[in-house]
mmCIF file with all atom_site columns, C-alpha atoms in Angstrom:
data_model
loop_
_atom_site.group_PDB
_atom_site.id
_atom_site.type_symbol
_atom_site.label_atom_id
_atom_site.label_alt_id
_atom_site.label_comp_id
_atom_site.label_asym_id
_atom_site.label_entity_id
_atom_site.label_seq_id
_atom_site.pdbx_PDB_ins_code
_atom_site.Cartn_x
_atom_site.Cartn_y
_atom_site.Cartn_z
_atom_site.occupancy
_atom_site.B_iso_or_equiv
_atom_site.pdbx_formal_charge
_atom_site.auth_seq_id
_atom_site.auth_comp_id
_atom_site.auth_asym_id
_atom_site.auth_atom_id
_atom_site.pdbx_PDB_model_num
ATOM 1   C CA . UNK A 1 1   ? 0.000  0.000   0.000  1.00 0.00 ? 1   UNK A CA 1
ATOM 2   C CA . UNK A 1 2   ? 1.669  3.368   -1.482 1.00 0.00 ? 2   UNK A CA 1
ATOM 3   C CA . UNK A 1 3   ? 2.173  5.598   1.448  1.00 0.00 ? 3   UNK A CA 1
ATOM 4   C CA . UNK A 1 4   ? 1.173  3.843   3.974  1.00 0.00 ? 4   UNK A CA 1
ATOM 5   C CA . UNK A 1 5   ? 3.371  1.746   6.761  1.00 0.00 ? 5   UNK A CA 1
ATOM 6   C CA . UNK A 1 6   ? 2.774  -1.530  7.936  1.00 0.00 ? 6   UNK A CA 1
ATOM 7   C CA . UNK A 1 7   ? 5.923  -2.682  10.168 1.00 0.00 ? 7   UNK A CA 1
ATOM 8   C CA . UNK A 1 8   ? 8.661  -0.532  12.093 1.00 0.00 ? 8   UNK A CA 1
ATOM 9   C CA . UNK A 1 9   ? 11.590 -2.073  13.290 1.00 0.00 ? 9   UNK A CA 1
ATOM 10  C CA . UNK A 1 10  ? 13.697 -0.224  15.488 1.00 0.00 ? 10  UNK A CA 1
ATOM 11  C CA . UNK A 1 11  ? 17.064 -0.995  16.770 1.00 0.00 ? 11  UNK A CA 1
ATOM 12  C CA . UNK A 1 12  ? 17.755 0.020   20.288 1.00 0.00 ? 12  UNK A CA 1
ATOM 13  C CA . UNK A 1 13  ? 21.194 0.978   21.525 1.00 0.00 ? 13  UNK A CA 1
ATOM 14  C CA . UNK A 1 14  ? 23.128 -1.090  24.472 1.00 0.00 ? 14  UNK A CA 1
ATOM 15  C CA . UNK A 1 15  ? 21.101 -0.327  27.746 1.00 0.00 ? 15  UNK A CA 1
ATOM 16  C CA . UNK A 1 16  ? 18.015 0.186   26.412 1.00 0.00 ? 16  UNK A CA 1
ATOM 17  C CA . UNK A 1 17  ? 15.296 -2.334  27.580 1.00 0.00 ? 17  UNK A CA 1
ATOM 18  C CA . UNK A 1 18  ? 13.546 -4.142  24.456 1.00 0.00 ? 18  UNK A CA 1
ATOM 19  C CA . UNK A 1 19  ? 9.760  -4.053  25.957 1.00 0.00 ? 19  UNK A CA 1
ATOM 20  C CA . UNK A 1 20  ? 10.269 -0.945  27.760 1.00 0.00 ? 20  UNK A CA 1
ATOM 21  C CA . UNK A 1 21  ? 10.828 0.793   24.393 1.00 0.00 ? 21  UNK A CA 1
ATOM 22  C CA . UNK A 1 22  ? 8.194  -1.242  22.379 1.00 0.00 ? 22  UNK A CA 1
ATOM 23  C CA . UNK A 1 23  ? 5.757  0.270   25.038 1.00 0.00 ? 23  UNK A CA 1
ATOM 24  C CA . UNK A 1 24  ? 6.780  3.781   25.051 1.00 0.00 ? 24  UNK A CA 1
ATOM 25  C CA . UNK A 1 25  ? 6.330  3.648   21.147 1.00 0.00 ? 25  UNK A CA 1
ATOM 26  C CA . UNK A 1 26  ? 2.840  2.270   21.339 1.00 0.00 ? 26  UNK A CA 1
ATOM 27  C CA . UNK A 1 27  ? 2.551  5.106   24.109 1.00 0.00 ? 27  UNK A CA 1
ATOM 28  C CA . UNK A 1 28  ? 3.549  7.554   21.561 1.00 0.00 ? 28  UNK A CA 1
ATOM 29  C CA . UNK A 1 29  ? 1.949  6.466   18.419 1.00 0.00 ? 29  UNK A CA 1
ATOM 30  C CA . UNK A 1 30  ? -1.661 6.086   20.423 1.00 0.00 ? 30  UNK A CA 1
ATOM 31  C CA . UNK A 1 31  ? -0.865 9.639   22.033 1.00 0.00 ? 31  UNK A CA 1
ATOM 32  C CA . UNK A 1 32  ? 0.844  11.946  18.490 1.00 0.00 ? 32  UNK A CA 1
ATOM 33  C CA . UNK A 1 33  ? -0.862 10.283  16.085 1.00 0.00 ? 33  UNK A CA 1
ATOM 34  C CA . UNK A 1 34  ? -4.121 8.364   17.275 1.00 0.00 ? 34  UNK A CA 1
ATOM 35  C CA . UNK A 1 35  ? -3.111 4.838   16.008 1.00 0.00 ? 35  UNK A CA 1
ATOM 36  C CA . UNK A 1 36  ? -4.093 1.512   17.665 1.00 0.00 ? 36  UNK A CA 1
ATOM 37  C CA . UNK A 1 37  ? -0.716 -0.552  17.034 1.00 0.00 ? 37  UNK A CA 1
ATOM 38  C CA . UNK A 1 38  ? 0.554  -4.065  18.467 1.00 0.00 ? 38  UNK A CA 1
ATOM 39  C CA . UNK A 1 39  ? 4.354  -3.353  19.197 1.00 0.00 ? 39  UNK A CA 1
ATOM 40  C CA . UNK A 1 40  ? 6.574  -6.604  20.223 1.00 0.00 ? 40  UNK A CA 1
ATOM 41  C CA . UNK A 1 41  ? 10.418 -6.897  21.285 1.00 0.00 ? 41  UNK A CA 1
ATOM 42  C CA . UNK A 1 42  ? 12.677 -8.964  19.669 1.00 0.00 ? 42  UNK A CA 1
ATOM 43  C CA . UNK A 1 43  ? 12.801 -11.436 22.989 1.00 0.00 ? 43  UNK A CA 1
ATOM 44  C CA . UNK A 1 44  ? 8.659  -12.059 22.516 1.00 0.00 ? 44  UNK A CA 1
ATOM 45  C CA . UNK A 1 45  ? 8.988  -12.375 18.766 1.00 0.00 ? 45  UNK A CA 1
ATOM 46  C CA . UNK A 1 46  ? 9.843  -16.496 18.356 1.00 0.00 ? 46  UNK A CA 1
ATOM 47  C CA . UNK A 1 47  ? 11.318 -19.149 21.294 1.00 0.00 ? 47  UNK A CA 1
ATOM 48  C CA . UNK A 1 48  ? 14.849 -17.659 19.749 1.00 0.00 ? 48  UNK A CA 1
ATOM 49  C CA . UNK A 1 49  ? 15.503 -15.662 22.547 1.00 0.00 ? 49  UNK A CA 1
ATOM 50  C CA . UNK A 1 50  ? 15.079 -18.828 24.894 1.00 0.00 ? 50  UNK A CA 1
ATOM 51  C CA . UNK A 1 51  ? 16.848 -20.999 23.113 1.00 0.00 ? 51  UNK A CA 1
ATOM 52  C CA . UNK A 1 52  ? 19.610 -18.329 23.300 1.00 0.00 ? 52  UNK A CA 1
ATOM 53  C CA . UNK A 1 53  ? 19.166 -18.184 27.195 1.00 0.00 ? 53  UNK A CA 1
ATOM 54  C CA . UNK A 1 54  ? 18.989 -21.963 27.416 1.00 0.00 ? 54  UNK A CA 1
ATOM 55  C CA . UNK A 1 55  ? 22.681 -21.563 25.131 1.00 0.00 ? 55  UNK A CA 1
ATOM 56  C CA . UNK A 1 56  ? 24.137 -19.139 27.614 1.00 0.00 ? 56  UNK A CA 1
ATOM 57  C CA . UNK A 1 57  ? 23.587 -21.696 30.298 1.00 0.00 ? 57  UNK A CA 1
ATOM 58  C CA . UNK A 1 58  ? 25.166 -24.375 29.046 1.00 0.00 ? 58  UNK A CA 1
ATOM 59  C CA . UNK A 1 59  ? 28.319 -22.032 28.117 1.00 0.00 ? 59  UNK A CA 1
ATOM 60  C CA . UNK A 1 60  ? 28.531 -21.030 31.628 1.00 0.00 ? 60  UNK A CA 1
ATOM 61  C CA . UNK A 1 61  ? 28.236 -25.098 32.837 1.00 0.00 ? 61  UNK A CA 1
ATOM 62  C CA . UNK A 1 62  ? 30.812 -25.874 29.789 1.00 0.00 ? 62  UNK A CA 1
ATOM 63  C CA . UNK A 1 63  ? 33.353 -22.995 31.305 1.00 0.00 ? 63  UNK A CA 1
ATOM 64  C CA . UNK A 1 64  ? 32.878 -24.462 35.066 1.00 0.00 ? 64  UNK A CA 1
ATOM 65  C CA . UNK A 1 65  ? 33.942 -27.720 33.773 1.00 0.00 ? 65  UNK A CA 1
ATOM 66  C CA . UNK A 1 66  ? 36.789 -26.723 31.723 1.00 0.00 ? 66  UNK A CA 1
ATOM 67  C CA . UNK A 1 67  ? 38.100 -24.607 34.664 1.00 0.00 ? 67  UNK A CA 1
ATOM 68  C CA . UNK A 1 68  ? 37.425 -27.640 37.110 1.00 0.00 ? 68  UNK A CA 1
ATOM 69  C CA . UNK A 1 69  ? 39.639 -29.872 33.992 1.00 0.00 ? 69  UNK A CA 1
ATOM 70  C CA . UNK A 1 70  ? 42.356 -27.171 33.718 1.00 0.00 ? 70  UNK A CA 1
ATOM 71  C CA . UNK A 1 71  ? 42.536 -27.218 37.574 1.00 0.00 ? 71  UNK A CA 1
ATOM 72  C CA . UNK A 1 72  ? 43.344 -30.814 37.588 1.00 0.00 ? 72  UNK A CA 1
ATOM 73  C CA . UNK A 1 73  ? 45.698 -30.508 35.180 1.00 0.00 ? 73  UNK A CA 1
ATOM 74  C CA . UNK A 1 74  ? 48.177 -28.065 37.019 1.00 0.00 ? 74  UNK A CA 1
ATOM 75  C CA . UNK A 1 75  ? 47.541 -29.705 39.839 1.00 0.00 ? 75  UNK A CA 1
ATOM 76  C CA . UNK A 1 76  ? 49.027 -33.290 38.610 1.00 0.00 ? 76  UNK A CA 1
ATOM 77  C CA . UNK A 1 77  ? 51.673 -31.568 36.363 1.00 0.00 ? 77  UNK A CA 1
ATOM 78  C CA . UNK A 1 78  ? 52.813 -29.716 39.438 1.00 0.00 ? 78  UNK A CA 1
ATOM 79  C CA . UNK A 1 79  ? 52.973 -32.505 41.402 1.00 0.00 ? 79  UNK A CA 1
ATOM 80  C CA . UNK A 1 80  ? 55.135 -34.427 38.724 1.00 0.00 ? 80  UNK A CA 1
ATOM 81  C CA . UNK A 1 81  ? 57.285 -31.108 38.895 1.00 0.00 ? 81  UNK A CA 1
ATOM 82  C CA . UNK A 1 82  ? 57.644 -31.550 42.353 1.00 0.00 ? 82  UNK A CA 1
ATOM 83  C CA . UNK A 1 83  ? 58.693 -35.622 42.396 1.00 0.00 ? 83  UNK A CA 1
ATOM 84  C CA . UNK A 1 84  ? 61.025 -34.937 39.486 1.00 0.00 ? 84  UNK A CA 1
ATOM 85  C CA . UNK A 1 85  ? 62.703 -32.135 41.740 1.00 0.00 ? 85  UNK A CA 1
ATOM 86  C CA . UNK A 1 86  ? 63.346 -34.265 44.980 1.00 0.00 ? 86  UNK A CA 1
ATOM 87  C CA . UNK A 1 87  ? 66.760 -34.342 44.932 1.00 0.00 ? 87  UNK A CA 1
ATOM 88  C CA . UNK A 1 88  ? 66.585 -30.063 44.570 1.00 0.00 ? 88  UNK A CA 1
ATOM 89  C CA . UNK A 1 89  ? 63.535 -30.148 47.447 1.00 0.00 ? 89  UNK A CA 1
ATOM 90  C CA . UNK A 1 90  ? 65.754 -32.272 49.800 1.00 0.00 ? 90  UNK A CA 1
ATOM 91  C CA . UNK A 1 91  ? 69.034 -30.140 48.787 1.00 0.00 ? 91  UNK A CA 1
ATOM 92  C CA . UNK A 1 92  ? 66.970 -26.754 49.917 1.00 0.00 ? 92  UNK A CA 1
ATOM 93  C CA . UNK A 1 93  ? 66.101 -28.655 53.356 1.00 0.00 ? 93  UNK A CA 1
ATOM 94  C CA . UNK A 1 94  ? 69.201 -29.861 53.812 1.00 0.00 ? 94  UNK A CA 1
ATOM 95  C CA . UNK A 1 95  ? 70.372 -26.080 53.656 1.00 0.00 ? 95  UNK A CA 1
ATOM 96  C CA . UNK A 1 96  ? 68.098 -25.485 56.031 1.00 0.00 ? 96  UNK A CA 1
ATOM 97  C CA . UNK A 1 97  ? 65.069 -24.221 54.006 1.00 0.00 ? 97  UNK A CA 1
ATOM 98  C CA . UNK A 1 98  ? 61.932 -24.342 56.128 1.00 0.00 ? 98  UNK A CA 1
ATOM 99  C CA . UNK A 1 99  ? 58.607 -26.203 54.681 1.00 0.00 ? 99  UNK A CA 1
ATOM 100 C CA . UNK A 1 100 ? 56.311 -22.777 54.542 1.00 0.00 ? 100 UNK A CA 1
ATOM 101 C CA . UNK A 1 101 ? 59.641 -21.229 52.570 1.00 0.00 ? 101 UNK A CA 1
ATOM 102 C CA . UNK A 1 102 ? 58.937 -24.475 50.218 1.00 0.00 ? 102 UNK A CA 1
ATOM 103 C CA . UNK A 1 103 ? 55.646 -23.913 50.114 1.00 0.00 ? 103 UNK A CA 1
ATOM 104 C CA . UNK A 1 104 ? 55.918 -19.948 48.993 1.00 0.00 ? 104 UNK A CA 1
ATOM 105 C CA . UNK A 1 105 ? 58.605 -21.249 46.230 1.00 0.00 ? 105 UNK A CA 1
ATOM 106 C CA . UNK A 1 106 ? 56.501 -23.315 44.585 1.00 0.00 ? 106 UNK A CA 1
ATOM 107 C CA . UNK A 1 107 ? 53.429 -21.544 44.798 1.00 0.00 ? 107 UNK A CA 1
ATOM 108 C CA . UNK A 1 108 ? 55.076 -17.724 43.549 1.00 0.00 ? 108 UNK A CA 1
ATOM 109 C CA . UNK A 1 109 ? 56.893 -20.214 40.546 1.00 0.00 ? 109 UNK A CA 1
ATOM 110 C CA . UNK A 1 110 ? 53.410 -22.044 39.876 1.00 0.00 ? 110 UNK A CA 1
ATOM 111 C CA . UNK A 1 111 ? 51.805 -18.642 39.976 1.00 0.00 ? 111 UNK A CA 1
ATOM 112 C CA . UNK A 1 112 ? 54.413 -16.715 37.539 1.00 0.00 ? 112 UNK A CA 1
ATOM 113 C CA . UNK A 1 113 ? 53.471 -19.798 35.020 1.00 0.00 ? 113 UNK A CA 1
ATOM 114 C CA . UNK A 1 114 ? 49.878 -19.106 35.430 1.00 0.00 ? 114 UNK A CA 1
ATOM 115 C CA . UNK A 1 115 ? 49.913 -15.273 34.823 1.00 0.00 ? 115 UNK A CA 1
ATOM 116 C CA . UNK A 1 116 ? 52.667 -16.331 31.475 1.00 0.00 ? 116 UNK A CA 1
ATOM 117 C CA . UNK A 1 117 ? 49.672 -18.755 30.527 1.00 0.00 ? 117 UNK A CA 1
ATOM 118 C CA . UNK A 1 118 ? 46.560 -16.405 31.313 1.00 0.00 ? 118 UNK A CA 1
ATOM 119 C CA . UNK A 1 119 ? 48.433 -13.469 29.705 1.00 0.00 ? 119 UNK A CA 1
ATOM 120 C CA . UNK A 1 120 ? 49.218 -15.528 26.112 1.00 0.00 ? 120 UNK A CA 1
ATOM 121 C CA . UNK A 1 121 ? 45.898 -17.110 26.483 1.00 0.00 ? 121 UNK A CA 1
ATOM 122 C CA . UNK A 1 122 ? 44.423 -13.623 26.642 1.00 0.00 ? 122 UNK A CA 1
ATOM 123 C CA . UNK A 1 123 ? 45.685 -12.075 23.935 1.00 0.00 ? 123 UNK A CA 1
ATOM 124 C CA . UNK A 1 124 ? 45.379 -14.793 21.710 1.00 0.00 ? 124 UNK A CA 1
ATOM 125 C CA . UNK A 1 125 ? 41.927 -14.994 22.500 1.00 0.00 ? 125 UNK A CA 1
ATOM 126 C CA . UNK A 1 126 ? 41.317 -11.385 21.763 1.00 0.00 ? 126 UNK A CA 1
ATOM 127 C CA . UNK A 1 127 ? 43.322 -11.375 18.218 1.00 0.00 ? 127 UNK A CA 1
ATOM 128 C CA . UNK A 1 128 ? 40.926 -14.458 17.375 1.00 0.00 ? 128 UNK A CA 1
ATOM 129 C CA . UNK A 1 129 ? 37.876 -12.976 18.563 1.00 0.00 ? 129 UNK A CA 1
ATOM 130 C CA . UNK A 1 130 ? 39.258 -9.223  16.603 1.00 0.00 ? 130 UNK A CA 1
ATOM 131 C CA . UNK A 1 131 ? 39.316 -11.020 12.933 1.00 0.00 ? 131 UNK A CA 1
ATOM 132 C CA . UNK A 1 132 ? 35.973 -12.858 13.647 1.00 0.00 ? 132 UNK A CA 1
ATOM 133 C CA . UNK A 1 133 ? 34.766 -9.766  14.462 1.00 0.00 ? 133 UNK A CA 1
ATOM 134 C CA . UNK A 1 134 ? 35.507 -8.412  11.143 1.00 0.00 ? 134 UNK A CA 1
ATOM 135 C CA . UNK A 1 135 ? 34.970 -11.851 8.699  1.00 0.00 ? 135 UNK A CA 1
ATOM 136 C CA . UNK A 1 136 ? 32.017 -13.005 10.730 1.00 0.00 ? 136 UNK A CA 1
ATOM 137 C CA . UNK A 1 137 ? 30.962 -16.729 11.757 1.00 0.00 ? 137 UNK A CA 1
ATOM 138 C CA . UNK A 1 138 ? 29.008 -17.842 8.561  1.00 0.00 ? 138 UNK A CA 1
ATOM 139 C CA . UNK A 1 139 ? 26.120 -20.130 9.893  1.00 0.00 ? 139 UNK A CA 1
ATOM 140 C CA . UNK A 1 140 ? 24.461 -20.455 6.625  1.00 0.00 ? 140 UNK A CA 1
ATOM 141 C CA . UNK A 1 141 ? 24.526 -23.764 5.786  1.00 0.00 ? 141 UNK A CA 1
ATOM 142 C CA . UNK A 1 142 ? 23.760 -24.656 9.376  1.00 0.00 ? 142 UNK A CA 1
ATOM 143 C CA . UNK A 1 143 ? 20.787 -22.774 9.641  1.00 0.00 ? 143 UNK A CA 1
ATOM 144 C CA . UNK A 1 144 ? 19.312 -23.335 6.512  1.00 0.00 ? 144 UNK A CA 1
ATOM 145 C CA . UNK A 1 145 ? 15.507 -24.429 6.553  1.00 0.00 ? 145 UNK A CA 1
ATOM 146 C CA . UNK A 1 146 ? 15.739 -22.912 10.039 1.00 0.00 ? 146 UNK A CA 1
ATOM 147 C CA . UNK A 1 147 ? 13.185 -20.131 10.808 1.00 0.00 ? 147 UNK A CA 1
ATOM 148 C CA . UNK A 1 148 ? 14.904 -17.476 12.824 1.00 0.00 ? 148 UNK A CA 1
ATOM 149 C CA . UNK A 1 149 ? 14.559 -13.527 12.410 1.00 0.00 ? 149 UNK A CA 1
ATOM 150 C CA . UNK A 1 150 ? 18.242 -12.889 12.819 1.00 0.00 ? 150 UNK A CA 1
ATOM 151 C CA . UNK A 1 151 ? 21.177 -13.310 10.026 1.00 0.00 ? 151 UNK A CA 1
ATOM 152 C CA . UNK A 1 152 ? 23.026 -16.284 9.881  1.00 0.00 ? 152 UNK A CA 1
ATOM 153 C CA . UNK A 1 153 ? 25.811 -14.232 9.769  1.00 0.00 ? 153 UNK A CA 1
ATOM 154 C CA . UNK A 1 154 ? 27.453 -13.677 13.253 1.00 0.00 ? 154 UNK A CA 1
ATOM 155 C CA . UNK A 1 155 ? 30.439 -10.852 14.573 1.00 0.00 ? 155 UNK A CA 1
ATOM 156 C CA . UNK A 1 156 ? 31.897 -11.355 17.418 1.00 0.00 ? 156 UNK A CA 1
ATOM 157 C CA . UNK A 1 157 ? 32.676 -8.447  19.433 1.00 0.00 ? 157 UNK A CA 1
ATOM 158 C CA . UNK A 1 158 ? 35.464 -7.690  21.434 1.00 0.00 ? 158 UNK A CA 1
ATOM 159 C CA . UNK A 1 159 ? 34.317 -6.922  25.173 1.00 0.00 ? 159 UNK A CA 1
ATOM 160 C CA . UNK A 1 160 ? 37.492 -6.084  27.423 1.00 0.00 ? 160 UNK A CA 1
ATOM 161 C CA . UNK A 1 161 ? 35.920 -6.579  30.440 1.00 0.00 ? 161 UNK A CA 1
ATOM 162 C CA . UNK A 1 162 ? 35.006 -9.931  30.098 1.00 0.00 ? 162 UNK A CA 1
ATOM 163 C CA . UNK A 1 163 ? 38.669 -10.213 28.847 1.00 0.00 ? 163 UNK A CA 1
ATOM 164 C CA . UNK A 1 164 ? 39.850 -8.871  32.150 1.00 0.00 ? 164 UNK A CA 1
ATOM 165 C CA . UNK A 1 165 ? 37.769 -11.054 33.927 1.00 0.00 ? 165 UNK A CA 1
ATOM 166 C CA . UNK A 1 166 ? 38.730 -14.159 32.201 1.00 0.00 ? 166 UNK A CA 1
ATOM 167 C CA . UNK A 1 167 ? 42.598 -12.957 32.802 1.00 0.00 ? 167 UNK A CA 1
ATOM 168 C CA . UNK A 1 168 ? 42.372 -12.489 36.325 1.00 0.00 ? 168 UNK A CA 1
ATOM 169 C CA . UNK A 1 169 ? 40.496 -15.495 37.193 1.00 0.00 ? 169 UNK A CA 1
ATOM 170 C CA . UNK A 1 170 ? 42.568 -17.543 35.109 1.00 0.00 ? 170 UNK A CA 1
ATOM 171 C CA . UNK A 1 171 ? 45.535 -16.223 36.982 1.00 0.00 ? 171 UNK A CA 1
ATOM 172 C CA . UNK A 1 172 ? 43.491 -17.094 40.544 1.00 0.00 ? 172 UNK A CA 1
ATOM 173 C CA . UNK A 1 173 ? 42.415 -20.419 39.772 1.00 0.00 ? 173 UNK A CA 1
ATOM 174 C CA . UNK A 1 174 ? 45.738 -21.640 38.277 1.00 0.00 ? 174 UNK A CA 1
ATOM 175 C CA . UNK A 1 175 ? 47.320 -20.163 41.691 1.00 0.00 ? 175 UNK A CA 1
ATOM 176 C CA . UNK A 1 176 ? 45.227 -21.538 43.532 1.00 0.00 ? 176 UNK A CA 1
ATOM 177 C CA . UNK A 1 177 ? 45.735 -24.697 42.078 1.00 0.00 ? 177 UNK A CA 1
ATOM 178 C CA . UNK A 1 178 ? 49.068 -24.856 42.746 1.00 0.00 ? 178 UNK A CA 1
ATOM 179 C CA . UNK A 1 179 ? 48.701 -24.339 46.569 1.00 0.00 ? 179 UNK A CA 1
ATOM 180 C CA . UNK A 1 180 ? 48.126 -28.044 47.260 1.00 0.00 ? 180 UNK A CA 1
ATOM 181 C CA . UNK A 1 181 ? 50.956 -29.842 45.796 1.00 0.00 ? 181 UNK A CA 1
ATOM 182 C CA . UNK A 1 182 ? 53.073 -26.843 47.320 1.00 0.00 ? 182 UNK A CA 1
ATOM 183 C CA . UNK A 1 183 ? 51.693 -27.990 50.651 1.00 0.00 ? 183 UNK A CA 1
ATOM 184 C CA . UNK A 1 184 ? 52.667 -31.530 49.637 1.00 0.00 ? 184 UNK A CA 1
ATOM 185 C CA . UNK A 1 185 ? 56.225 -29.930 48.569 1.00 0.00 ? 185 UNK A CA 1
ATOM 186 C CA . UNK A 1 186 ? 56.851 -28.573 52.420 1.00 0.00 ? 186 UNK A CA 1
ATOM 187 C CA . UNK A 1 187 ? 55.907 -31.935 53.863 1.00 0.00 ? 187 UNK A CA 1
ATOM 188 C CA . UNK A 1 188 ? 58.115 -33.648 51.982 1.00 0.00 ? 188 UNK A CA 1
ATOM 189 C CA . UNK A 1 189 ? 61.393 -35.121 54.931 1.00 0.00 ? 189 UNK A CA 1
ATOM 190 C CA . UNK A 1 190 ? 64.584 -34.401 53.669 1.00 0.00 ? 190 UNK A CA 1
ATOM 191 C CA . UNK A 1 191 ? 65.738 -37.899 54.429 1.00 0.00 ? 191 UNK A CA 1
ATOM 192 C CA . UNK A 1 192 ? 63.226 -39.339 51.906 1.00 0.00 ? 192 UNK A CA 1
ATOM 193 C CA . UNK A 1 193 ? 64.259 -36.481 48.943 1.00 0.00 ? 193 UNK A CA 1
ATOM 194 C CA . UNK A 1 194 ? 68.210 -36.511 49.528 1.00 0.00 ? 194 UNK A CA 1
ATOM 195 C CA . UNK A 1 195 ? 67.455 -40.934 48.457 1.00 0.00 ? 195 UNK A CA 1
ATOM 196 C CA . UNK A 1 196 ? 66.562 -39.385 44.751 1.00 0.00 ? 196 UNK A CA 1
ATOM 197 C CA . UNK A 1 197 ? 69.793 -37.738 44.860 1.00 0.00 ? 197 UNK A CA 1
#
């Protein structure tokens, strides 16, 4: 129909709430110009936007089980550090090294590692997620015969923040992880290291 509108679609900016603005529009519309409209957000449109919250879920369960995975793993390859370092453990304590001065050597080493680790992992992350940002994620194929009101077509964007946050608690956890073989470390009798030497 020439001259006359059937749809709007408006694109809010970060911050704004979806059904907060689709109401103030219908406010505004009824109010300037008189019109009886139906106005929807995005989120009440199609079972998209649950399927997206049900997706954000299961990221956040698939991150706690990586980070419980990657805690395992320093914790067993610092323990192998340790036993393959007897004969340096039972050298310190025959020098008179006390166990909580073992304990603080292993864990500031275990926690250098961790900060070398989060800080490559960080930056790699961010150059990866920089390029997809500007190629995009083509889900074409994927999606095809699938009904959904957004492209197939996705750009990652960069968020420092959550970069920051990953970084840090990266460096935390791996710490952290390195505090109980440490403990093991201090406990260790010199008697039984000096018999690797």
């Amino acid at each position: 129909m020439e001259g006359q509108v059937q749809e709007i679609l408006l694109l809010t900016e970060d911050g704004y709430k979806e059904r907060d603005v689709a109401s103030s529009v219908k406010e505004l519309l009824q109010t300037e110009l008189s019109l009886e409209t139906e106005t929807k957000a995005w989120k009440d449109l199609n079972a998209m936007y649950s399927l997206l919250s049900i997706a954000k879920f299961i990221y956040y369960v698939m991150g706690a089980i990586f980070f419980v995975l990657g805690s395992t793993v320093i914790i067993n390859t610092t323990m192998m550090v340790i036993y393959e370092r007897m004969r340096e453990i039972g050298t310190l304590g025959a020098l008179g090294m006390q166990g909580k001065e073992l304990t603080r050597l292993f864990l500031l080493e275990g926690s250098f590692i961790s900060i070398m680790g989060s800080t490559l992992g960080t930056i790699a992350g961010l150059i990866i997620v920089f390029i997809l940002s500007k190629v995009g994620l083509n889900f074409t194929e994927a999606m095809s015969g699938v009904d959904m009101e957004i492209s197939s077509i996705l750009y990652p964007q960069v968020n420092f923040f959550i970069a920051l946050f990953v970084w840090v608690y990266a460096i935390i956890i791996a710490s952290l992880s390195t505090l109980i073989p440490s403990r093991r470390a201090s406990k260790i009798q010199i008697v039984e290291a000096l018999r690797y030497v």
